[in-house]
Coordinates of C-alpha atoms in Angstrom, one line a residue:
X1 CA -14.3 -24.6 -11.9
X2 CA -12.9 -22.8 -9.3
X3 CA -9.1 -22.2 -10.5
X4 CA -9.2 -21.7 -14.1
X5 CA -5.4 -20.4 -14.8
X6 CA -2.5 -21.4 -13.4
X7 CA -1.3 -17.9 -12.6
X8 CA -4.1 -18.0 -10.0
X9 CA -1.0 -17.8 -7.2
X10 CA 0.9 -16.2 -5.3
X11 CA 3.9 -14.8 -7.2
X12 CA 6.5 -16.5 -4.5
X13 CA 5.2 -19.9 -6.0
X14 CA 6.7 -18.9 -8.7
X15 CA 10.5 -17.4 -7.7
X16 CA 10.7 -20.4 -5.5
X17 CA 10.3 -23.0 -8.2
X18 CA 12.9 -20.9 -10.4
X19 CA 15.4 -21.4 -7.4
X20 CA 14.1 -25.3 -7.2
X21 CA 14.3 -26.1 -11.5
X22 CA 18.5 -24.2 -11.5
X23 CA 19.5 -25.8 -7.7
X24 CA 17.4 -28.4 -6.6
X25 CA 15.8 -30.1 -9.1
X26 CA 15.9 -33.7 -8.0
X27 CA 14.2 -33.1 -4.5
X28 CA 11.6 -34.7 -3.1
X29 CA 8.9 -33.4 -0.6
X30 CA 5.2 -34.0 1.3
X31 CA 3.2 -31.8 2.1
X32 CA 0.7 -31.8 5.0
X33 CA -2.8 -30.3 5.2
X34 CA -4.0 -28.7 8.6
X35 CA -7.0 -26.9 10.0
X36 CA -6.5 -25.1 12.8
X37 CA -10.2 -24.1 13.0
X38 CA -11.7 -25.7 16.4
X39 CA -15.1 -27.2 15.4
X40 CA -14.9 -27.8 12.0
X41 CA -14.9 -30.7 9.5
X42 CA -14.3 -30.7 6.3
X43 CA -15.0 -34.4 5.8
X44 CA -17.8 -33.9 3.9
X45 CA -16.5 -31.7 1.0
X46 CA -13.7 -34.2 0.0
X47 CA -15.7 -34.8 -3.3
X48 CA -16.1 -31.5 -3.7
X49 CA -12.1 -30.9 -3.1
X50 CA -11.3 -34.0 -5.5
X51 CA -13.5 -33.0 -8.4
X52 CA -11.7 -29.3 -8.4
X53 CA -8.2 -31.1 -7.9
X54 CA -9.2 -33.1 -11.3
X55 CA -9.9 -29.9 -12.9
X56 CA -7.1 -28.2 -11.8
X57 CA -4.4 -30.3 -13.1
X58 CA -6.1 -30.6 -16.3
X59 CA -4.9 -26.5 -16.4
X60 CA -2.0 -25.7 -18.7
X61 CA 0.2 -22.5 -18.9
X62 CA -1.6 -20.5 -22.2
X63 CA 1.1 -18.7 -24.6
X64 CA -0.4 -15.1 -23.5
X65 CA 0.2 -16.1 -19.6
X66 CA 3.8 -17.1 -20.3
X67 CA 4.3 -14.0 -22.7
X68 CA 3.5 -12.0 -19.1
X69 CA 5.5 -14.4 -16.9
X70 CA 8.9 -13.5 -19.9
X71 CA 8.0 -9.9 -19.0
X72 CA 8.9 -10.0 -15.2
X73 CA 12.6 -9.1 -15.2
X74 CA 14.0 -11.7 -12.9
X75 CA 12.1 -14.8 -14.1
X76 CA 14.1 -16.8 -16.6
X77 CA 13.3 -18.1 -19.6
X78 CA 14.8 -21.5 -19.4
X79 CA 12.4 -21.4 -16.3
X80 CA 9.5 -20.1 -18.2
X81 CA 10.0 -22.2 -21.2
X82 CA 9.8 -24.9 -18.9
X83 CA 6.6 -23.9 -17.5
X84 CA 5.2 -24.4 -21.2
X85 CA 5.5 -28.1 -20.8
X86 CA 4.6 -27.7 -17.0
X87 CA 1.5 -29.4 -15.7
X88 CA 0.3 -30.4 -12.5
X89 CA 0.0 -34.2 -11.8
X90 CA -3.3 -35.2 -10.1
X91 CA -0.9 -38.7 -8.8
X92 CA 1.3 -36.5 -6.6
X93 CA -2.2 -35.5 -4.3
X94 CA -3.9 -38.2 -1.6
X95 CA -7.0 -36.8 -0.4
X96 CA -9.2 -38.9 1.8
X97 CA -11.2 -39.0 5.4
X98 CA -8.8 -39.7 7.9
X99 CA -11.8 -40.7 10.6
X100 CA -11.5 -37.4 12.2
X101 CA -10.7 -34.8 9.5
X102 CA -9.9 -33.9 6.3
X103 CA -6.4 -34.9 5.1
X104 CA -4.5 -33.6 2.3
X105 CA -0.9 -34.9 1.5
X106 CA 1.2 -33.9 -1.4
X107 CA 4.2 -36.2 -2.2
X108 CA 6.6 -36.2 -5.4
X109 CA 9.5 -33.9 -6.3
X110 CA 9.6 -30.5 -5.3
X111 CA 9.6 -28.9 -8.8
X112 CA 6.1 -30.6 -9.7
X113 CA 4.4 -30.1 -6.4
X114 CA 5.2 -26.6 -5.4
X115 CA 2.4 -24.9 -6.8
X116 CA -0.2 -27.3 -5.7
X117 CA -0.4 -25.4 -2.1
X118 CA -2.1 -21.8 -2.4
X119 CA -4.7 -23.2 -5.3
X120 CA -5.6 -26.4 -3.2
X121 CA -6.6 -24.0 -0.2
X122 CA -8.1 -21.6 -2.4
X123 CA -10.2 -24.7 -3.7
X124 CA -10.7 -25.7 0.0
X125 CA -12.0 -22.0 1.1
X126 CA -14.3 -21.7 -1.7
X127 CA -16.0 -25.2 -1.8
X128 CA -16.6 -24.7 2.3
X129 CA -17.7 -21.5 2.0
X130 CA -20.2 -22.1 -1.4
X131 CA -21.7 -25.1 1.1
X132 CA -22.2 -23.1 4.2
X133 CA -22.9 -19.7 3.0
X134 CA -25.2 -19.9 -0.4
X135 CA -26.5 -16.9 -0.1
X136 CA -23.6 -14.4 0.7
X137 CA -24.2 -11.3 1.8
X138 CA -21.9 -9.1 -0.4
X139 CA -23.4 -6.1 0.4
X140 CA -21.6 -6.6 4.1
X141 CA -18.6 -7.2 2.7
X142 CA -18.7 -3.8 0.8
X143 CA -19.5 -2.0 3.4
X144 CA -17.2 -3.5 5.3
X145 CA -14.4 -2.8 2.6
X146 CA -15.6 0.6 2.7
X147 CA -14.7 1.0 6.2
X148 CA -11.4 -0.3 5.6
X149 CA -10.6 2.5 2.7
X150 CA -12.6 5.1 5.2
X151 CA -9.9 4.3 8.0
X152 CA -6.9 4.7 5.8
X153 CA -7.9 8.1 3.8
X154 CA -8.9 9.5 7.2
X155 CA -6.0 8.5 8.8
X156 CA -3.9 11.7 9.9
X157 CA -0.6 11.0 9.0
X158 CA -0.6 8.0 6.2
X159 CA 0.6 9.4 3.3
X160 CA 3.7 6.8 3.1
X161 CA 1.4 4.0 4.4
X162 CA 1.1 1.2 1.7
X163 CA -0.4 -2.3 1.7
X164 CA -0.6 -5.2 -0.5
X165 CA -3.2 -8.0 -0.9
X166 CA -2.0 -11.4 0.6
X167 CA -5.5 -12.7 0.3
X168 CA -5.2 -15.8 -1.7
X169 CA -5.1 -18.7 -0.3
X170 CA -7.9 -18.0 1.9
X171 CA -10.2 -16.4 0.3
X172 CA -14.0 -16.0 0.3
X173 CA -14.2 -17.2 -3.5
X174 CA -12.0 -16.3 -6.7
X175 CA -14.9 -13.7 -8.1
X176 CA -14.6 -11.8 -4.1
X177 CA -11.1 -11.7 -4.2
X178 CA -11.3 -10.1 -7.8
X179 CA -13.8 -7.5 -6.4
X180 CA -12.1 -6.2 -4.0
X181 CA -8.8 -5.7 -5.5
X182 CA -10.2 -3.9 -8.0
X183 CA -11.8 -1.6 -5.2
X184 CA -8.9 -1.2 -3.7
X185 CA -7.1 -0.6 -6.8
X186 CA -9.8 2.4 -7.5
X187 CA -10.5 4.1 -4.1
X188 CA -6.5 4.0 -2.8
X189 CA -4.4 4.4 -5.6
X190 CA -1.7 6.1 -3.3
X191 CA -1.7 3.1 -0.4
X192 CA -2.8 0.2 -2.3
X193 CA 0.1 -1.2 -3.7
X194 CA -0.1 -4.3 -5.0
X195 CA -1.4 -8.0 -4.8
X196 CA 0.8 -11.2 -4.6
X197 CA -1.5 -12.9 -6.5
X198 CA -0.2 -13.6 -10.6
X199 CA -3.3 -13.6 -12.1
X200 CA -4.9 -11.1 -10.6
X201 CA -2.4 -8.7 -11.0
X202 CA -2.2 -9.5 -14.5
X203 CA -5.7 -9.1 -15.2
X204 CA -6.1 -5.5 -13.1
X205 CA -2.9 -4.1 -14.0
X206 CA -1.0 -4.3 -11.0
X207 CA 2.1 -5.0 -10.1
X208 CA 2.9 -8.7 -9.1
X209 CA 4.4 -9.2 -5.1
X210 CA 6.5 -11.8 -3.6
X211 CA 9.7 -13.4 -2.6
X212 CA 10.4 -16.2 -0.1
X213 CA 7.9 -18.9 1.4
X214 CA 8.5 -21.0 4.4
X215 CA 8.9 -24.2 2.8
X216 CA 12.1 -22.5 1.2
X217 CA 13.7 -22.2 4.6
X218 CA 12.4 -25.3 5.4
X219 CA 13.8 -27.2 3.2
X220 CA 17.0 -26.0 2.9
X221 CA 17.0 -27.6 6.9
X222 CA 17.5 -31.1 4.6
X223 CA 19.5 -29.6 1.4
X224 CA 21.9 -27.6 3.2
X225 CA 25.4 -28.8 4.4
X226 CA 24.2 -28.9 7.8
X227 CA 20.9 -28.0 10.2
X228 CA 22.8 -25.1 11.6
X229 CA 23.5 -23.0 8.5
X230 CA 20.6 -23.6 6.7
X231 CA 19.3 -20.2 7.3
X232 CA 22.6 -19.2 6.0
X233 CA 22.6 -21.3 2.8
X234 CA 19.4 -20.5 1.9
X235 CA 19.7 -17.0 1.9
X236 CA 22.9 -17.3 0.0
X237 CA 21.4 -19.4 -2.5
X238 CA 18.5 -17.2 -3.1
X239 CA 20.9 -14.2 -3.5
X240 CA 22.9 -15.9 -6.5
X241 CA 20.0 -16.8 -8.4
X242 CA 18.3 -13.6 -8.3
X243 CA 22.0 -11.5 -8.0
X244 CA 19.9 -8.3 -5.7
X245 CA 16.5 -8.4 -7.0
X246 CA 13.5 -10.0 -4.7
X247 CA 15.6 -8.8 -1.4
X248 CA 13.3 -9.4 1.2
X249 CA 14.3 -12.4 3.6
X250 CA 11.9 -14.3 5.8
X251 CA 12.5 -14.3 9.3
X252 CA 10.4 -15.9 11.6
X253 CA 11.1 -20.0 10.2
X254 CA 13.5 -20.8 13.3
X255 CA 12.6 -17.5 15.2
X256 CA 13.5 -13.8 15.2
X257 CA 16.4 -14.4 17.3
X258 CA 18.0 -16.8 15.0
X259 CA 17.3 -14.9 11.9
X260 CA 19.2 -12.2 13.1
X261 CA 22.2 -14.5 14.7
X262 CA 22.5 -15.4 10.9
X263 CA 21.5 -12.3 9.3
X264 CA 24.8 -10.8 9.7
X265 CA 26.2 -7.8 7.5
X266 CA 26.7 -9.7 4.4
X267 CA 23.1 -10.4 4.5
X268 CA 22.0 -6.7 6.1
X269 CA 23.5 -5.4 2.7
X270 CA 22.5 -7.9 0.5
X271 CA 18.8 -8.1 1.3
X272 CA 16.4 -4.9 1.0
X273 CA 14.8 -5.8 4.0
X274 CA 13.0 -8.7 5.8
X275 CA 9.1 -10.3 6.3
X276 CA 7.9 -10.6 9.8
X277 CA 5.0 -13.7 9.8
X278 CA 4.8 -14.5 13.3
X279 CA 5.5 -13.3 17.0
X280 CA 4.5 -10.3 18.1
X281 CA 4.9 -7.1 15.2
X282 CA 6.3 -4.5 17.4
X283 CA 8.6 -6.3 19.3
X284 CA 9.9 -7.7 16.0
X285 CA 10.4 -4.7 14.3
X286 CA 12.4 -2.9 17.3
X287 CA 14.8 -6.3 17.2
X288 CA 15.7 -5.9 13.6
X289 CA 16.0 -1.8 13.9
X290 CA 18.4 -2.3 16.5
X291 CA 20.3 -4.8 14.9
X292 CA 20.7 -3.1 11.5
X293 CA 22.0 -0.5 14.1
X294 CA 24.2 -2.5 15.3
X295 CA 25.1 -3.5 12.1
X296 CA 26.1 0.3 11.2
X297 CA 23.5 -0.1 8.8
X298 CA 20.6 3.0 8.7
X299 CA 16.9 1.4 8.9
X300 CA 15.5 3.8 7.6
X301 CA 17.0 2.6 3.7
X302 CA 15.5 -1.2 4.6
X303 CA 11.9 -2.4 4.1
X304 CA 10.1 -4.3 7.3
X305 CA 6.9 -6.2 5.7
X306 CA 4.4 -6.9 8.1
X307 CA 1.9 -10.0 6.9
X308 CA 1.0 -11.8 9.7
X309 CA -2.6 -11.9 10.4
X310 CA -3.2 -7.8 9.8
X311 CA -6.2 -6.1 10.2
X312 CA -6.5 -2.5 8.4
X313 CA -6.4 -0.5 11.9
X314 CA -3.6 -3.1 13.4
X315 CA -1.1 -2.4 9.7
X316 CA -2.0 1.5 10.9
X317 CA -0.7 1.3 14.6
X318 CA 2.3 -0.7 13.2
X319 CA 2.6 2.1 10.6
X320 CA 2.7 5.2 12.9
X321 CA 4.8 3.4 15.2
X322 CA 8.0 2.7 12.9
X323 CA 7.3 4.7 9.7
X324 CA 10.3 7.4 10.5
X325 CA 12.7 4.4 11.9
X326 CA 12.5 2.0 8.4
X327 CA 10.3 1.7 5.3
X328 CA 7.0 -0.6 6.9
X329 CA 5.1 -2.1 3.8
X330 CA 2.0 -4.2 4.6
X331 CA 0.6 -7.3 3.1
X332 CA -3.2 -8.1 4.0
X333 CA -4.5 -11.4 3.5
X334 CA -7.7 -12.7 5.1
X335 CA -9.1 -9.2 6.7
X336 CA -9.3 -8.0 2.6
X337 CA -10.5 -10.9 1.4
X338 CA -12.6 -12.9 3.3
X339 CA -14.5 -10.4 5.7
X340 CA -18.4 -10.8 4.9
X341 CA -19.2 -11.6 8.7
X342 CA -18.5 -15.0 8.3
X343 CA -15.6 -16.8 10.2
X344 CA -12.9 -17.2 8.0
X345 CA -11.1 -21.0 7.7
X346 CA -7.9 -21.0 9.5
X347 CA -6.6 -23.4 7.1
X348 CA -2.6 -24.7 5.9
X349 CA -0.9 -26.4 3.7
X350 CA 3.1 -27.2 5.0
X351 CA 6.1 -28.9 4.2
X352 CA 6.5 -31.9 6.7
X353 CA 9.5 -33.9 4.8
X354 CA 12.4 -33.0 1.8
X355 CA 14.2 -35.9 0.3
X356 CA 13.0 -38.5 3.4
X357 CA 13.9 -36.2 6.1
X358 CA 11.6 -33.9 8.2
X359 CA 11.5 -29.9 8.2
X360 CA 9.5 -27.9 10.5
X361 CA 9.3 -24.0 11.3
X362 CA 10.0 -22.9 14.8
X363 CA 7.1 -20.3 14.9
X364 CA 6.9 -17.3 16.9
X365 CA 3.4 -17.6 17.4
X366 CA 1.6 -20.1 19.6
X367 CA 0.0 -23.7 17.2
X368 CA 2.2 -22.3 13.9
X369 CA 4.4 -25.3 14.3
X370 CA 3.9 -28.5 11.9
X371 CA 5.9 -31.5 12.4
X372 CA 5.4 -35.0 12.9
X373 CA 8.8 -36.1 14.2
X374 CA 8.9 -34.7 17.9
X375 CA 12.9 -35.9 18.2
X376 CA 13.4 -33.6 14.8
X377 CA 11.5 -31.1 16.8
X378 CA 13.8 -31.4 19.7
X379 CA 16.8 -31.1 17.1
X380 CA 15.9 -28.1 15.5
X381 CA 15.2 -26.5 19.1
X382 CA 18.3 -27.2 20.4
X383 CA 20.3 -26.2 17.1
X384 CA 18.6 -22.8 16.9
X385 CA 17.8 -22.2 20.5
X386 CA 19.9 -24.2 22.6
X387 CA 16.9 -25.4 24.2
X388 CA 14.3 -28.2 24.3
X389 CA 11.6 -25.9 25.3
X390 CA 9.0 -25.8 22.5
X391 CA 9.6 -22.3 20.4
X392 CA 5.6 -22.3 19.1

């Protein structure tokens, strides 16, 4: 059994479905699977990927796990109690051959499908990667780990540099992932920070990390008042449940440039800092340093997390670059925890659709756009960018 506890997450599973239980609790959604790998089909592991599904919702919340959960100051406990009745329904996931791939669609209400995302592509990861690679060659992977801790406590100037593990959803296998925070955790206990994931935190004494998602953003594009200041009501919304705590806003679901159109000085002072997730890191991080500028507003009190696709040496460049201009914090995913030699699954689960209408995020970054309604496309383009041009 591949997941065998529910807090086998990412923490922002968790303060998103607090905001969904007290604001939105009637919504409805789909989710759509994509794999962005050229090449490969994962047709042949839907068995495989049903079978772990059925054991997965057969998981409840155990009175020790919601004990922890009670402990994090800004989780409820109406929202914790509820999670003690919580289980995941195995009617809410299709998962069949298309003809051409694998497809994975998630439908029901919001509040009983949210955390079906990271665990499904954890299941995914692991089942392909127990298929293809029986015989993993975990020495690689240490050494490989050890070049990555050599890097950072050789580094000339890092002693403020610190990084978090992001790794979950696609990672090599549970037990990996597991390993190598706990190196981490040993050889750089004054960089390595953190993990996002619940139950590994729990289990290795670390703290817990996370805010926002996408699908938050997204879709607020259907709950808000109107498509133009959903950015706007989202943020609001996430600042009076959580009245200051969990300040860091994503900014890359319509684009940089519209984040920060919306991102005005209520929001600079609010929020602690922002996520970048897509476009390129440097050019983002000079746009939002200048605007907090311009927003009379000193960077250098405000956190920039960097998480999109990082490598050790690229978190470092970004690091030196901005670490006297703002806080930089770092959240490594895939480069921690799936980097045996192997080519990593570039793998997704997104929200396509809240209560009958379509979302979508207007990446920064080339192919990160998932829609199926082209004219809702063209919508959210022009509404955010006054353009039809494509902003993925």
């Amino acid at each position: 059994m591949i997941i065998q506890s529910l807090l086998d997450t990412d923490l922002y599973k968790f303060t998103m479905m607090q905001v969904v239980l007290h604001r939105f609790p009637g919504a409805q959604v789909e989710y759509r699977f994509d794999c962005r790998s050229a090449g490969i089909d994962l047709r042949p592991y839907a068995d495989a990927v049903r079978d772990e599904v059925e054991q997965l919702c057969s998981l409840r919340f155990a009175p020790d796990e919601l004990s922890y959960l009670r402990d994090l100051r800004y989780l409820s406990a109406d929202f914790v109690d509820f999670l003690r009745l919580f289980k995941l329904q195995r009617d809410y996931v299709d998962i069949r051959d298309d003809g051409e791939q694998l497809e994975i669609v998630i439908r029901g209400p919001w509040l009983h499908t949210i955390l079906f995302e990271v665990p499904l592509l954890s299941i995914v990861n692991e089942v392909y990667f127990r298929a293809s690679q029986p015989a993993p060659d975990y020495e690689e992977g240490r050494r490989r780990l050890r070049e990555k801790v050599r890097l950072i406590g050789s580094h000339g100037d890092a002693a403020g540099f610190r990084f978090s593990d992001f790794g979950t959803r696609r990672r090599f296998s549970r037990d990996w992932h597991a390993e190598v925070v706990r190196s981490l955790h040993t050889s750089l206990p004054g960089h390595f920070a953190a993990t996002s994931n619940v139950h590994v935190a729990r289990s290795q004494h670390l703290m817990p990390v996370g805010t926002m998602a996408h699908e938050f953003l997204q879709a607020c594009q259907a709950l808000g008042p109107r498509l133009a200041d959903s950015q706007k009501f989202a943020f609001e919304t996430w600042a009076r449940e959580y009245r200051g705590d969990l300040g860091i806003a994503l900014s890359d679901v319509c684009g940089v440039d519209a984040f920060l159109r919306d991102f005005d000085l209520y929001f600079c002072k609010l929020f602690d800092g922002a996520r970048h997730d897509s476009g390129d890191p440097f050019e983002w991080a000079e746009k939002v340093i200048s605007h907090y500028r311009k927003m009379r507003i000193d960077p250098r009190t405000k956190t920039l997390v960097f998480s999109d696709g990082l490598t050790v040496p690229l978190a470092l460049s970004i690091y030196d670059a901005f670490k006297d201009q703002a806080r930089p914090a770092f959240g490594i995913g895939t480069n921690l925890t799936n980097d045996l030699g192997y080519e990593p699954l570039n793998i997704v689960i997104k929200m396509t659709e809240c209560n009958g209408q379509p979302v979508a995020k207007l990446s920064d970054s080339p192919g990160k756009t998932l829609c199926r309604d082209e004219i809702f496309l063209a919508y959210l383009r022009q509404t955010f960018h006054g353009k039809s041009k494509d902003a993925a």
